[in-house]
Amino acid sequence: NEARQEKEREAFSEENIWTNYRLLQVWDLLGLYFCCQEPYDDRIEPVPVSADGDTTARLRMQPDERGRVIFDPYPFDQQPLKVQIHSKKLNRSSFPSEEAFRQDFYEAPNLMLEYELVAA
Protein backbone atom coordinates (compact mmCIF):
# COMPACT_ATOMS: atom_id res chain seq x y z
CA ASN A 1 0.00 0.00 0.00
CA GLU A 2 2.81 2.44 0.82
CA ALA A 3 4.52 1.68 -2.51
CA ARG A 4 1.27 2.45 -4.37
CA GLN A 5 0.84 5.69 -2.42
CA GLU A 6 4.41 6.73 -3.21
CA LYS A 7 3.84 6.10 -6.91
CA GLU A 8 0.63 8.16 -6.88
CA ARG A 9 2.43 10.91 -4.98
CA GLU A 10 4.92 11.30 -7.84
CA ALA A 11 2.10 12.74 -9.98
CA PHE A 12 1.85 15.79 -7.70
CA SER A 13 4.28 18.46 -6.65
CA GLU A 14 5.51 18.58 -3.06
CA GLU A 15 3.86 22.01 -2.67
CA ASN A 16 0.51 20.64 -3.87
CA ILE A 17 0.66 17.75 -1.40
CA TRP A 18 1.42 20.10 1.52
CA THR A 19 -1.34 22.49 0.40
CA ASN A 20 -3.84 19.64 0.42
CA TYR A 21 -2.58 18.54 3.84
CA ARG A 22 -3.09 22.06 5.22
CA LEU A 23 -6.57 22.24 3.68
CA LEU A 24 -7.41 18.93 5.34
CA GLN A 25 -6.35 20.46 8.65
CA VAL A 26 -8.61 23.47 7.99
CA TRP A 27 -11.62 21.20 7.39
CA ASP A 28 -10.78 19.25 10.54
CA LEU A 29 -10.64 22.46 12.58
CA LEU A 30 -13.97 23.60 11.14
CA GLY A 31 -15.49 20.28 12.16
CA LEU A 32 -14.20 20.74 15.69
CA TYR A 33 -15.36 24.37 15.70
CA PHE A 34 -18.97 23.37 15.04
CA CYS A 35 -19.12 20.07 16.92
CA CYS A 36 -17.35 20.61 20.25
CA GLN A 37 -19.18 23.67 21.57
CA GLU A 38 -21.39 26.53 20.51
CA PRO A 39 -19.76 28.69 17.81
CA TYR A 40 -17.62 31.55 19.14
CA ASP A 41 -15.33 34.23 17.72
CA ASP A 42 -12.35 32.37 16.32
CA ARG A 43 -9.94 32.17 13.41
CA ILE A 44 -7.98 29.60 11.45
CA GLU A 45 -4.66 30.44 9.89
CA PRO A 46 -2.86 29.98 7.64
CA VAL A 47 -5.49 28.83 5.14
CA PRO A 48 -4.08 28.13 1.66
CA VAL A 49 -5.83 30.04 -1.11
CA SER A 50 -3.64 28.89 -4.00
CA ALA A 51 -2.65 25.44 -5.25
CA ASP A 52 1.02 26.00 -4.47
CA GLY A 53 0.24 27.16 -0.94
CA ASP A 54 2.22 30.37 -1.35
CA THR A 55 -0.81 32.56 -0.72
CA THR A 56 -2.65 32.15 2.57
CA ALA A 57 -5.42 33.90 4.46
CA ARG A 58 -6.78 34.18 7.96
CA LEU A 59 -10.27 32.69 8.09
CA ARG A 60 -12.38 34.40 10.73
CA MET A 61 -15.62 32.98 12.12
CA GLN A 62 -18.04 35.04 14.18
CA PRO A 63 -21.48 33.85 15.31
CA ASP A 64 -24.38 36.25 15.51
CA GLU A 65 -27.53 36.14 17.60
CA ARG A 66 -29.63 34.62 14.78
CA GLY A 67 -27.82 31.26 14.56
CA ARG A 68 -25.60 32.38 11.71
CA VAL A 69 -21.83 32.19 11.53
CA ILE A 70 -20.14 34.99 9.60
CA PHE A 71 -17.02 33.99 7.64
CA ASP A 72 -14.37 36.43 6.47
CA PRO A 73 -13.21 35.74 3.83
CA TYR A 74 -16.12 33.56 2.72
CA PRO A 75 -14.70 30.21 1.50
CA PHE A 76 -17.81 28.52 0.10
CA ASP A 77 -19.40 28.73 -3.35
CA GLN A 78 -22.97 28.97 -2.05
CA GLN A 79 -24.20 31.95 -0.05
CA PRO A 80 -25.74 31.52 2.40
CA LEU A 81 -24.82 27.92 3.14
CA LYS A 82 -27.08 26.01 5.49
CA VAL A 83 -25.44 23.10 7.32
CA GLN A 84 -26.90 20.43 9.56
CA ILE A 85 -24.89 18.21 11.88
CA HIS A 86 -26.30 15.16 13.64
CA SER A 87 -25.13 15.16 17.25
CA LYS A 88 -25.66 14.01 20.80
CA LYS A 89 -25.07 16.07 23.92
CA LEU A 90 -23.69 14.22 26.92
CA ASN A 91 -24.01 15.63 30.43
CA ARG A 92 -20.40 14.93 31.36
CA SER A 93 -17.02 14.83 29.65
CA SER A 94 -15.32 12.00 31.55
CA PHE A 95 -16.55 8.52 32.30
CA PRO A 96 -15.42 5.83 34.74
CA SER A 97 -15.36 3.22 31.97
CA GLU A 98 -15.94 2.67 28.28
CA GLU A 99 -19.14 0.85 29.16
CA ALA A 100 -20.44 3.90 31.08
CA PHE A 101 -19.64 6.13 28.10
CA ARG A 102 -21.42 3.80 25.69
CA GLN A 103 -24.48 3.64 27.90
CA ASP A 104 -24.72 7.45 28.20
CA PHE A 105 -24.03 7.89 24.49
CA TYR A 106 -26.75 5.53 23.32
CA GLU A 107 -29.27 6.87 25.85
CA ALA A 108 -28.66 10.51 24.86
CA PRO A 109 -31.26 11.94 22.47
CA ASN A 110 -30.31 12.60 18.87
CA LEU A 111 -29.99 16.30 18.11
CA MET A 112 -29.68 18.28 14.90
CA LEU A 113 -27.35 21.28 14.98
CA GLU A 114 -28.26 23.81 12.27
CA TYR A 115 -26.21 26.78 11.17
CA GLU A 116 -26.32 29.27 8.37
CA LEU A 117 -22.90 30.30 7.07
CA VAL A 118 -22.74 33.79 5.58
CA ALA A 119 -20.19 36.25 4.23
CA ALA A 120 -19.05 39.27 6.22
C-alpha atoms as one frame of an Amber mdcrd trajectory, in Angstrom:
protein
   0.000   0.000   0.000   2.813   2.436   0.820   4.516   1.683  -2.512   1.266
   2.451  -4.365   0.844   5.690  -2.423   4.414   6.731  -3.206   3.836   6.101
  -6.910   0.633   8.162  -6.879   2.426  10.908  -4.984   4.922  11.302  -7.842
   2.096  12.738  -9.983   1.854  15.792  -7.695   4.281  18.464  -6.647   5.507
  18.582  -3.059   3.855  22.009  -2.667   0.505  20.643  -3.872   0.656  17.755
  -1.401   1.417  20.102   1.516  -1.336  22.493   0.405  -3.845  19.636   0.417
  -2.583  18.545   3.839  -3.087  22.059   5.216  -6.571  22.239   3.679  -7.415
  18.930   5.340  -6.347  20.464   8.652  -8.610  23.470   7.993 -11.617  21.202
   7.392 -10.780  19.247  10.543 -10.636  22.459  12.582 -13.966  23.603  11.136
 -15.493  20.284  12.156 -14.200  20.738  15.690 -15.364  24.371  15.701 -18.968
  23.367  15.040 -19.124  20.070  16.924 -17.348  20.614  20.249 -19.177  23.669
  21.574 -21.387  26.533  20.515 -19.757  28.692  17.808 -17.620  31.553  19.137
 -15.326  34.228  17.718 -12.348  32.366  16.315  -9.939  32.174  13.405  -7.980
  29.600  11.454  -4.657  30.439   9.891  -2.862  29.977   7.640  -5.491  28.825
   5.137  -4.078  28.127   1.660  -5.831  30.044  -1.110  -3.643  28.887  -4.001
  -2.654  25.440  -5.246   1.018  26.003  -4.473   0.236  27.159  -0.936   2.222
  30.374  -1.347  -0.809  32.562  -0.717  -2.654  32.145   2.568  -5.422  33.898
   4.456  -6.780  34.180   7.964 -10.269  32.686   8.086 -12.379  34.400  10.733
 -15.618  32.985  12.125 -18.039  35.044  14.176 -21.481  33.848  15.307 -24.379
  36.250  15.510 -27.534  36.137  17.601 -29.632  34.620  14.785 -27.822  31.262
  14.560 -25.605  32.377  11.713 -21.828  32.193  11.526 -20.144  34.994   9.595
 -17.023  33.986   7.639 -14.366  36.432   6.470 -13.214  35.742   3.835 -16.116
  33.561   2.724 -14.701  30.214   1.496 -17.814  28.518   0.097 -19.404  28.735
  -3.351 -22.971  28.966  -2.052 -24.197  31.947  -0.050 -25.742  31.522   2.402
 -24.816  27.924   3.138 -27.076  26.007   5.494 -25.441  23.103   7.319 -26.902
  20.433   9.560 -24.895  18.209  11.875 -26.296  15.157  13.644 -25.130  15.161
  17.252 -25.660  14.010  20.803 -25.074  16.067  23.918 -23.685  14.224  26.923
 -24.013  15.629  30.432 -20.402  14.932  31.364 -17.017  14.834  29.655 -15.321
  12.001  31.551 -16.549   8.522  32.298 -15.420   5.835  34.740 -15.362   3.217
  31.970 -15.940   2.667  28.282 -19.141   0.851  29.161 -20.439   3.901  31.084
 -19.635   6.130  28.099 -21.418   3.799  25.692 -24.482   3.642  27.899 -24.718
   7.446  28.202 -24.027   7.889  24.488 -26.753   5.526  23.322 -29.268   6.871
  25.848 -28.663  10.510  24.862 -31.258  11.945  22.474 -30.310  12.603  18.870
 -29.991  16.304  18.111 -29.677  18.276  14.901 -27.351  21.281  14.978 -28.261
  23.806  12.272 -26.211  26.783  11.167 -26.317  29.268   8.365 -22.901  30.302
   7.073 -22.743  33.791   5.580 -20.185  36.251   4.235 -19.051  39.266   6.223
